[in-house]
Coordinates of C-alpha atoms and ligand atoms in Angstrom, one line a residue:
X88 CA 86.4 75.3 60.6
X89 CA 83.1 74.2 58.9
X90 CA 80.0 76.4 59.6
X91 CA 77.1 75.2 61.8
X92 CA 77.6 73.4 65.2
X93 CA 80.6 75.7 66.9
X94 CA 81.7 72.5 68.7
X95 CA 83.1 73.5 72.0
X96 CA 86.1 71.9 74.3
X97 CA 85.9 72.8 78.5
X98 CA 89.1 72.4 80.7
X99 CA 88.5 73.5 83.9
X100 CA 84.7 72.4 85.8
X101 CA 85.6 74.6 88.7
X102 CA 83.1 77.5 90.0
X103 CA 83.3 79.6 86.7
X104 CA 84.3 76.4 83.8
X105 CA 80.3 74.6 86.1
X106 CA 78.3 77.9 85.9
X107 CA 79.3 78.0 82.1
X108 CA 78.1 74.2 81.8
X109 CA 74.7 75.6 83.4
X110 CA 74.2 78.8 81.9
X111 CA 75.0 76.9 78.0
X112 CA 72.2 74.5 79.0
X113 CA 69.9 77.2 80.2
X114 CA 70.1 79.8 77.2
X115 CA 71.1 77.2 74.7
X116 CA 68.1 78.5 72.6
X117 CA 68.5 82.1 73.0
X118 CA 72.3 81.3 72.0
X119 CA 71.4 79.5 69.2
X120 CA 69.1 82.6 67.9
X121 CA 71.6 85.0 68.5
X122 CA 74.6 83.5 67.0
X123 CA 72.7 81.7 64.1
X124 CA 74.3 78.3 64.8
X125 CA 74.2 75.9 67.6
X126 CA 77.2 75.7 70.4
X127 CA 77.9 72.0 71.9
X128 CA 80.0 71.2 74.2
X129 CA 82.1 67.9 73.0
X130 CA 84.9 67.3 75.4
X131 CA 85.3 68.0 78.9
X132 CA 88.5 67.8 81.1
X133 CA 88.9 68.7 84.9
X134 CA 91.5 66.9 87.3
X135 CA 88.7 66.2 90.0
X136 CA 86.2 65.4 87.6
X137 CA 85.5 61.7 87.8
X138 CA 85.3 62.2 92.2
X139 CA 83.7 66.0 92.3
X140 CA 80.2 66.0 91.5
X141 CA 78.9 68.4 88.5
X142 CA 76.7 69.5 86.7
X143 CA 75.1 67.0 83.6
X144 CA 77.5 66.9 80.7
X145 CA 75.1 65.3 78.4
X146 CA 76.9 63.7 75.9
X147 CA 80.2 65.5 76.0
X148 CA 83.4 63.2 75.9
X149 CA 85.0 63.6 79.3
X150 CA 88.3 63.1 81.3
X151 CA 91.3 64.5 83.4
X152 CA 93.5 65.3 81.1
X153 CA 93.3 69.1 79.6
X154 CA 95.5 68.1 76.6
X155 CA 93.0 65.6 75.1
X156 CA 91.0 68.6 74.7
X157 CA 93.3 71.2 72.8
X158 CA 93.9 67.8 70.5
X159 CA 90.6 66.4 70.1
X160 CA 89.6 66.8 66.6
X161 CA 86.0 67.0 67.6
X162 CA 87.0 70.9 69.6
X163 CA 86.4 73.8 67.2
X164 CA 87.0 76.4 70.4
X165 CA 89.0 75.9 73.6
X166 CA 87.9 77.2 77.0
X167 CA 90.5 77.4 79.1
X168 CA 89.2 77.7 82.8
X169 CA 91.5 76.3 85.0
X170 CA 93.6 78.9 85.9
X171 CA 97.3 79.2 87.4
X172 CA 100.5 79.6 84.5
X173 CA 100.8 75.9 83.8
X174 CA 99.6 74.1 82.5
X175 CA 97.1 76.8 80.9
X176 CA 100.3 78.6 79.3
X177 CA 101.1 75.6 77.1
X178 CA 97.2 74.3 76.8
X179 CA 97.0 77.4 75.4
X180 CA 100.0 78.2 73.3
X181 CA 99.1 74.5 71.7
X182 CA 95.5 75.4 71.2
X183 CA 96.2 78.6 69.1
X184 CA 98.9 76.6 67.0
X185 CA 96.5 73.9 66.2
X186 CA 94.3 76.9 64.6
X187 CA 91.6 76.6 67.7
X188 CA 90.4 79.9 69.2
X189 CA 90.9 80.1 72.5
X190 CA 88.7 82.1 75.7
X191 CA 89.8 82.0 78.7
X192 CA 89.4 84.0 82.2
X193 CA 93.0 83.7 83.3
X194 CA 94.5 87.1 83.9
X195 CA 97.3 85.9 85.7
X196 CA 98.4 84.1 82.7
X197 CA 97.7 87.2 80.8
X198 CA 99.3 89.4 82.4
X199 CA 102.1 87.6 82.8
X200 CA 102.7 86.0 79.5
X201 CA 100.6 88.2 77.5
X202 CA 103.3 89.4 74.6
X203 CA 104.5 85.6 74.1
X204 CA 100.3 84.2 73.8
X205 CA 99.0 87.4 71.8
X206 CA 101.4 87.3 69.6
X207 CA 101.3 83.7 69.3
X208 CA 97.6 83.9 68.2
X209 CA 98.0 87.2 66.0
X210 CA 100.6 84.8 64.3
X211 CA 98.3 81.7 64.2
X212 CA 95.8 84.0 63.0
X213 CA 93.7 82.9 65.7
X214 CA 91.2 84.7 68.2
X215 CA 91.8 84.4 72.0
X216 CA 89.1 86.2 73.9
X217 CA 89.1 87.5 77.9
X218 CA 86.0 89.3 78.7
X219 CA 86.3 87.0 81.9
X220 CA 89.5 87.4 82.9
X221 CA 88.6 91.4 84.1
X222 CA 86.0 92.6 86.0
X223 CA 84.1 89.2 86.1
X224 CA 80.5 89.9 84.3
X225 CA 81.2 93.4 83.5
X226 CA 81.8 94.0 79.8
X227 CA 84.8 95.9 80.2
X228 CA 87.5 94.6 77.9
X229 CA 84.9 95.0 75.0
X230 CA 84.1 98.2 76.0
X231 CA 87.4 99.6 75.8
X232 CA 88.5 97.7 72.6
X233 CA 85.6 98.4 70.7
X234 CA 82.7 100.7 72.4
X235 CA 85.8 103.2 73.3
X236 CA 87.6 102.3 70.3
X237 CA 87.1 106.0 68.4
X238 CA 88.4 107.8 71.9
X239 CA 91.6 109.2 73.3
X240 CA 91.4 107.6 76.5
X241 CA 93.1 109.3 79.5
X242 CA 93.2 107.8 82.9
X243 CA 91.5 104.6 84.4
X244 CA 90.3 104.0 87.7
X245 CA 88.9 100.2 88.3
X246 CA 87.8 99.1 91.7
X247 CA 88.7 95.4 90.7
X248 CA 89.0 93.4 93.5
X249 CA 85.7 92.2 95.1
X250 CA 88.0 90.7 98.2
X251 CA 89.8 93.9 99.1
X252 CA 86.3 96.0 98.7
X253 CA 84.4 93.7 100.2
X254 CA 87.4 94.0 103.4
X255 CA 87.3 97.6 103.0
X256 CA 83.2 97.9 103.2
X257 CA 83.5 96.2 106.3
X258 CA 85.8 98.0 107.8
X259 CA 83.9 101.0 107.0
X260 CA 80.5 99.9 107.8
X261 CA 81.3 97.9 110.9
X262 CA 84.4 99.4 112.8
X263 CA 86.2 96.0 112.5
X264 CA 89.4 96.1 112.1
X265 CA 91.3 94.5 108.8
X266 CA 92.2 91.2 110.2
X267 CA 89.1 90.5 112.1
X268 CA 87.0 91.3 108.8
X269 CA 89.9 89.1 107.3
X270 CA 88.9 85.7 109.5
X271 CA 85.5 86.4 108.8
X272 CA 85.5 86.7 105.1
X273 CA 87.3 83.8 104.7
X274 CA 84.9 82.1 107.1
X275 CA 82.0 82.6 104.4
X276 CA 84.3 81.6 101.8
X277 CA 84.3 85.1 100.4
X278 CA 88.2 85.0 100.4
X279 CA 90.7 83.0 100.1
X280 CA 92.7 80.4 102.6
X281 CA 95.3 82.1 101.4
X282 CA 94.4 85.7 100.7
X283 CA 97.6 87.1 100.0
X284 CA 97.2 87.3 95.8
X285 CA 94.0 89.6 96.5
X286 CA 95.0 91.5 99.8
X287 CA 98.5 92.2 98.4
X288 CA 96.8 93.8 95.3
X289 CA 98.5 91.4 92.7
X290 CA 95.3 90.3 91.2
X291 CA 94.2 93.9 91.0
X292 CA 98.1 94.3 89.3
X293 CA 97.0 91.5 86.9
X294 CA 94.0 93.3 85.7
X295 CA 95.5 96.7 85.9
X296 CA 97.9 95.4 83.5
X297 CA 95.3 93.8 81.1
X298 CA 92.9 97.1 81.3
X299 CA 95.8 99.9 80.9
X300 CA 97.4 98.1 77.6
X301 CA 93.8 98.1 75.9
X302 CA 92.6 101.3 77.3
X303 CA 95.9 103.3 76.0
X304 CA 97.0 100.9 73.1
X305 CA 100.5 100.8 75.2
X306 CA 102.7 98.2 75.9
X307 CA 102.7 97.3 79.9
X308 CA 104.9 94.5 81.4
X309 CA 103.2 93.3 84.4
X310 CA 106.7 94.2 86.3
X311 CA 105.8 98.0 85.7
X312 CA 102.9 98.2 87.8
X313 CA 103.9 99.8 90.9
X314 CA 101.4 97.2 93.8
X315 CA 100.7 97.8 97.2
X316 CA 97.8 95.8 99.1
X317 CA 95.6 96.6 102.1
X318 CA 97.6 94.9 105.0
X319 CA 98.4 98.1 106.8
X320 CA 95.2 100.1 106.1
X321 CA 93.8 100.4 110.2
X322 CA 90.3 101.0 111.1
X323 CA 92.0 104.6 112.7
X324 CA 92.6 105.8 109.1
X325 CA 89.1 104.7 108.0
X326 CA 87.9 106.9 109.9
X327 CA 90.6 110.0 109.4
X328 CA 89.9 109.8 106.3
X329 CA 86.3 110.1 107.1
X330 CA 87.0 112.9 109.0
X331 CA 88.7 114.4 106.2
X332 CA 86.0 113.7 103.5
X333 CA 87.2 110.7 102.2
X334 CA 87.0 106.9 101.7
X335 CA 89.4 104.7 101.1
X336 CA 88.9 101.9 98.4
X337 CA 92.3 99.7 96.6
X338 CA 92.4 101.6 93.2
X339 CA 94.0 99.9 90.1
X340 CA 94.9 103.2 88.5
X341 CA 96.3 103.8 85.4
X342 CA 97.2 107.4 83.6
X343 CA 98.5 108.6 80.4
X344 CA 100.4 111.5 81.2
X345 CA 102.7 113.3 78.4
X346 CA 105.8 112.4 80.1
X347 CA 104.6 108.3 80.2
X348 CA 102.4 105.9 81.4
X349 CA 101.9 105.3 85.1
X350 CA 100.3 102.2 86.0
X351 CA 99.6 101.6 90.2
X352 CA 97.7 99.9 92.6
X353 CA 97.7 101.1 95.9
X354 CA 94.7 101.9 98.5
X355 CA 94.0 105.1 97.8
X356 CA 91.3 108.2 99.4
X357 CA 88.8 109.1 97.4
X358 CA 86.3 112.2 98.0
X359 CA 83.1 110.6 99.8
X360 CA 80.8 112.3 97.5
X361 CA 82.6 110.1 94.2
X362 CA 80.7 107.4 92.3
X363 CA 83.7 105.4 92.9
X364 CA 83.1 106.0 96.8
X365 CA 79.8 104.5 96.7
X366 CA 80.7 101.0 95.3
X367 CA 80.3 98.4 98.0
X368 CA 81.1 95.0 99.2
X369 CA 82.0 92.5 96.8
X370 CA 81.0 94.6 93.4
X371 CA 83.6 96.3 90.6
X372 CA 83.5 99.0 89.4
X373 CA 86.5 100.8 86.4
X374 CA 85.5 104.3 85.6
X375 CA 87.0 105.6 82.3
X376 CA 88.1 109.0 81.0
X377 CA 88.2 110.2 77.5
X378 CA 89.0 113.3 75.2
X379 CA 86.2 112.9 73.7
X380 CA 83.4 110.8 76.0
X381 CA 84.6 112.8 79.1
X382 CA 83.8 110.7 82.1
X383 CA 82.2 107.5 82.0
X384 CA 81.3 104.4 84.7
X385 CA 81.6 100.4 84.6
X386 CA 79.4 98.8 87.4
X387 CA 78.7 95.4 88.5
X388 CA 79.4 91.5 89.7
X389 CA 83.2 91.0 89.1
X390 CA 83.1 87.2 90.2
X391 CA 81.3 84.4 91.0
X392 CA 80.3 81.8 89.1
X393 CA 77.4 82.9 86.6
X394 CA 78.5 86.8 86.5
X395 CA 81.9 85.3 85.2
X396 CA 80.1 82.3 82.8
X397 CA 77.9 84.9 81.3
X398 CA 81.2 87.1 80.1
X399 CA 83.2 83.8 79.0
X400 CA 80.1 82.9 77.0
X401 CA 79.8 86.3 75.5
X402 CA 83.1 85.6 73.9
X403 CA 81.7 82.1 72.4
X404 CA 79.0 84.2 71.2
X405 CA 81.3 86.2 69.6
X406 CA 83.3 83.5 68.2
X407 CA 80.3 81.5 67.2
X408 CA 79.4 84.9 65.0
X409 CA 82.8 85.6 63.4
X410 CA 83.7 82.2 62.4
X411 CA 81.4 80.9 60.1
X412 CA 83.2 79.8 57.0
X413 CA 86.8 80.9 58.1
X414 CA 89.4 81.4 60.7
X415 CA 91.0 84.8 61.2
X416 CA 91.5 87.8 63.9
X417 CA 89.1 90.4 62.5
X418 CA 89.8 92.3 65.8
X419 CA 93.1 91.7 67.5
X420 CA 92.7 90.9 71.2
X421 CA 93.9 93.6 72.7
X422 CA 92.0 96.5 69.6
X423 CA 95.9 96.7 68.1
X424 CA 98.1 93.9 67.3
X425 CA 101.3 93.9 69.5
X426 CA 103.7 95.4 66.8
X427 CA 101.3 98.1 66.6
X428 CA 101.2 99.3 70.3
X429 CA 103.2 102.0 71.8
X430 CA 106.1 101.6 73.6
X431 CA 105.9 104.5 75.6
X432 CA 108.0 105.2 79.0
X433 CA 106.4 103.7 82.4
X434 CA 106.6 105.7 84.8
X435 CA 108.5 104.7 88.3
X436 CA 106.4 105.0 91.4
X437 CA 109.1 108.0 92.7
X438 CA 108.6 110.3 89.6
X439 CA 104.4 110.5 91.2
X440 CA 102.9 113.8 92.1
X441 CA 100.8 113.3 95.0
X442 CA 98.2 114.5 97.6
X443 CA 99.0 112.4 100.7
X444 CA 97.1 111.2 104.3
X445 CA 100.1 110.9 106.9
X446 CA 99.6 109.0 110.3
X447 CA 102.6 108.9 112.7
X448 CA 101.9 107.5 116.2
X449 CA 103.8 110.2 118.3
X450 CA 104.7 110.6 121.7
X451 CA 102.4 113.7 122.8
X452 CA 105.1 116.1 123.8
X453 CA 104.8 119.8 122.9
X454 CA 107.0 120.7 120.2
X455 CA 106.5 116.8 118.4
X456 CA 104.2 118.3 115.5
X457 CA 106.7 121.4 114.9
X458 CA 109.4 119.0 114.9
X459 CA 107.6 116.5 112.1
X460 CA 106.0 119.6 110.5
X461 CA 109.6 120.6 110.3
X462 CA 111.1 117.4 108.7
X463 CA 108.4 117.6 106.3
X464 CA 109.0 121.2 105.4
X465 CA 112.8 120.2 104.6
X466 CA 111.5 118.3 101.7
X467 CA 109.2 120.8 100.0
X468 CA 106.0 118.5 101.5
X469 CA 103.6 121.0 102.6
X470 CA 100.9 120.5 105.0
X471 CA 97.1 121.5 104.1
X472 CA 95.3 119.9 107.7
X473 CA 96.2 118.4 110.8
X474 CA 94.0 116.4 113.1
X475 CA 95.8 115.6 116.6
X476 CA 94.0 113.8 119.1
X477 CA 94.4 113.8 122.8
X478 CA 95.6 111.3 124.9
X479 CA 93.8 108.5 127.0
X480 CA 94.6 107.1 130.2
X481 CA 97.2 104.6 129.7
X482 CA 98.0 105.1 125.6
X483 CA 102.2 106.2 125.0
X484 CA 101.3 108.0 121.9
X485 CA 98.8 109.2 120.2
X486 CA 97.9 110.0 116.4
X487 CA 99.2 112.3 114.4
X488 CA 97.4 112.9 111.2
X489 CA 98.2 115.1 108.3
X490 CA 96.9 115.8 104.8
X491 CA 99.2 117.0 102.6
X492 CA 99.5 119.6 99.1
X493 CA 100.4 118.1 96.4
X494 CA 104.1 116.9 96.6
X495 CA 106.7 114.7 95.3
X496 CA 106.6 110.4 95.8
X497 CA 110.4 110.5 96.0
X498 CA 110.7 113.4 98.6
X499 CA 108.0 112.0 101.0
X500 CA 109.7 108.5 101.0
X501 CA 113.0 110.6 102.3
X502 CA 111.3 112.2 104.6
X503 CA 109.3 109.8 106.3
X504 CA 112.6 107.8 106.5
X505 CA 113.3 110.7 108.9
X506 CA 110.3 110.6 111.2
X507 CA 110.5 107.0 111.1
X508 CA 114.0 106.9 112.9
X509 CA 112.7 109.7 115.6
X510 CA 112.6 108.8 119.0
X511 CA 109.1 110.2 119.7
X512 CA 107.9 108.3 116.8
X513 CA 106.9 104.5 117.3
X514 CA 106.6 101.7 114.4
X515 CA 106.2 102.9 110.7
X516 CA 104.2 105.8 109.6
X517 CA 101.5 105.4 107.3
X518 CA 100.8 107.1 104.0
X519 CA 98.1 106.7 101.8
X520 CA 98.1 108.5 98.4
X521 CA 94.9 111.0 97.6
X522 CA 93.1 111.2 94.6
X523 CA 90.5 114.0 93.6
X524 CA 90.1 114.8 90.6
X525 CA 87.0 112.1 89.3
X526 CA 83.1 111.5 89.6
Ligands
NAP102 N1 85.8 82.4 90.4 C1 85.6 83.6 90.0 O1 84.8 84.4 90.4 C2 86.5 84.1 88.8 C3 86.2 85.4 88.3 C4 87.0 85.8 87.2 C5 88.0 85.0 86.7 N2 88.2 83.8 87.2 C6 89.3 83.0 86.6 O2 88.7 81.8 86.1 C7 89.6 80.7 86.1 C8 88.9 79.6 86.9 O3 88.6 80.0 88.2 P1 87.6 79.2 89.2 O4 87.3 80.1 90.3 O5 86.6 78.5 88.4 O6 88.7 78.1 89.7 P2 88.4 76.7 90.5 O7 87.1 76.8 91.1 O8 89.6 76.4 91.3 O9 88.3 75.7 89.3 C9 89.5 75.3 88.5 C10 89.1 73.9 87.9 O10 90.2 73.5 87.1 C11 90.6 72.2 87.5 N3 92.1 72.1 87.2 C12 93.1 72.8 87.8 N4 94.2 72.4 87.3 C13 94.0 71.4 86.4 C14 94.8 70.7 85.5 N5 96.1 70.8 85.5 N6 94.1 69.8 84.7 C15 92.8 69.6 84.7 N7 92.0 70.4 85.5 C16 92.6 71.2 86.3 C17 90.3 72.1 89.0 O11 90.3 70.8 89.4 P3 90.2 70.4 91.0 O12 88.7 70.4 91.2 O13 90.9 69.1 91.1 O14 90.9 71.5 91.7 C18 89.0 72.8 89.0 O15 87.9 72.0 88.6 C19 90.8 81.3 86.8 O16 91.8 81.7 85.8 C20 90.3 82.5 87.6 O17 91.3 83.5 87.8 C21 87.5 83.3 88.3

């Protein structure tokens, strides 16, 4: 690639591939101070483009068809913004064999494909960059691969998915309950038609996948990460956990323990009085701790248009700084190049030592909570408070709501397989796993 211009090809003129249009135009100057050289956009490619309006392309070369733009001669870098497995997967497998750097903000390719495309560019000798693809405008993937770089780093907790905290907030704030907050949200286009890939916590799984591999220089299948969404979190246990000193927010979690790696997402109580706790509405938040930094906290936008542009453009910045003169990954994308990271054992879901919130809806009969208490007992799950409510007029059962000791994933599961099938219990309990021990 010959120095100057960094010439620059755009597939994708959605919400984040039009803000980056904008945001070029609008700090092209400061850009062009920072990196030394100036970036142009050449080629442009987006299905809808020639019936969607958008912003001015100047004098870029335009079109639908995203493989004119990995081929164009005239594309030093690709940006990949489109999103979804294919066509990005082979847009940008092609892109890194023709030698052309690639940023993109696709997690779920990422995540998904992510030994088969890194390894493809560490082959290539080729850069492919993903500030976007995590967090949206917070720099976290930077942060961990090179601010973090000289730590040890322990656990990971990331608030990552602006949908579910957003949902959650709500709930909190408002009394709603999930489904009504649901209708609503997607009524201001603040999530999805179909919500399922944020509610269900696979998003959060992508991500979770992305941050744990760089954050503990570990290899992580996507398939490993244990994922359970917000569907069955009631307004009732908002405010139990409330009552116990808690709030409950969908955690990406991710630990390295001595015995291996465990890597969840699951809603999850936090103490009220945590940093964590205090993140609201649609913002993300990943809080980090190290050997040697001890505890330390990643705030801010993690979507939208321009938060997102500003991180993908960070990478150009990047690229537009390394490249002059010659190709090559100075800094593998992940901090280690794949043969280099561990293969260390993942953890299964069942080997997890827990704090739990139980909520059975019981028939109230005397002798109910002895006869849960007791079932419980049987499996070495020990109870540290209890919050029974009385009945009203016309209600069959009432809540039943129990914090437990720490205990064992695998014996709980047993157990509540138990109460489940009791007569005096009705539908499925509810658990929801505790954790305590952060800012
Ligand atoms: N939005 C955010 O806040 C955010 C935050 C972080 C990361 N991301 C990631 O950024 C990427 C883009 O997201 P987005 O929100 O900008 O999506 P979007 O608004 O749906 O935009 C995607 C664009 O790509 C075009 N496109 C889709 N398939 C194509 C194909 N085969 N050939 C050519 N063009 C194609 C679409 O055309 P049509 O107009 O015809 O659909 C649309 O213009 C995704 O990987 C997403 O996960 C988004």
């Amino acid at each position: 690639m010959a120095a100057g211009e960094l010439r620059l090809g755009l597939i994708g003129l959605g919400t984040v591939g039009s803000s980056v249009v904008q945001l070029l135009t609008q700090n092209a100057d400061a850009i062009t101070r920072k990196t030394g050289r100036g970036l142009r956009l050449t080629a442009v490619a987006s299905r809808s483009l020639h019936t969607k309006p958008h912003p001015d392309l100047g004098a870029a070369r335009i079109g639908t068809d995203p493989f004119a733009i990995v081929r164009d001669p005239d594309v030093d870098v690709v940006i990949e913004l489109i999103g979804g497995i294919e066509p990005a997967r082979a847009l940008v497998l092609e892109a890194l064999t023709r030698g052309k750097p690639v940023v993109t903000a696709n997690k779920a390719l990422l995540a998904l494909h992510g030994e088969e495309i890194f390894v493809a560019a560490e082959k290539a000798g080729v850069p492919i960059c993903f500030e976007a693809a995590v967090a949206g405008g917070i720099p976290i993937i930077r942060t961990l691969r090179e601010g973090l770089a000289a730590d040890r780093n322990r656990a990971l907790f990331g608030i990552v998915n602006g949908t579910c905290n957003y949902i959650l907030t709500k709930m909190s704030d408002e009394g709603q309950e999930f489904e009504t907050v649901l209708h609503a949200a997607q009524a201001q286009g603040l999530a999805e038609a179909d919500p399922s890939f944020d509610i269900d916590g696979i998003d959060a799984a992508h991500k979770l996948t992305l941050l744990s591999m760089l954050a503990f220089g570990v290899r992580v299948p996507f398939t490993a990460v244990y994922t359970e969404g917000i569907r069955h979190v009631s307004q009732s246990d908002i405010l139990f956990a409330r009552e116990f000193g808690y709030a409950i927010k969908l955690l990406a979690i991710a630990k390295d323990e001595t015995d291996g790696i465990d890597v969840r997402v699951h809603p999850t109580m936090i103490p009220l009085r945590s940093l964590l706790a205090e993140v609201s509405g649609a913002y993300n938040a990943i809080f980090v701790q190290g050997e040697a930094l001890g505890s330390s906290l990643y705030f801010g936008r993690g979507a939208g248009g321009m938060p997102t542009a500003m991180s993908v453009l960070a990478d150009v910045i990047e690229l537009a700084r390394n490249l002059v003169g010659a190709h090559g990954v100075r800094v593998p994308a992940l901090g280690l190049f794949w043969k280099d990271l561990r293969v260390a054992p993942l953890r299964p879901i069942a080997d997890l030592q827990s704090e739990y919130y139980l909520r059975f809806m019981a028939v109230d009969r005397p002798g109910v909570l002895a006869k849960i208490a007791g079932i419980l007992g049987e499996h070495d799950i020990s109870i540290a408070a209890v919050i029974q409510r009385d009945r009203s007029d016309g209600d069959v059962t009432v809540p039943l709501v129990m914090r437990t000791h720490l205990a064992s994933e695998r014996k709980l599961k047993a157990a509540l397989t138990l109460v489940d099938d009791l007569p005096i219990v009705q539908g499925k309990s509810v658990s929801i796993r505790i954790e305590e021990n952060f800012g």
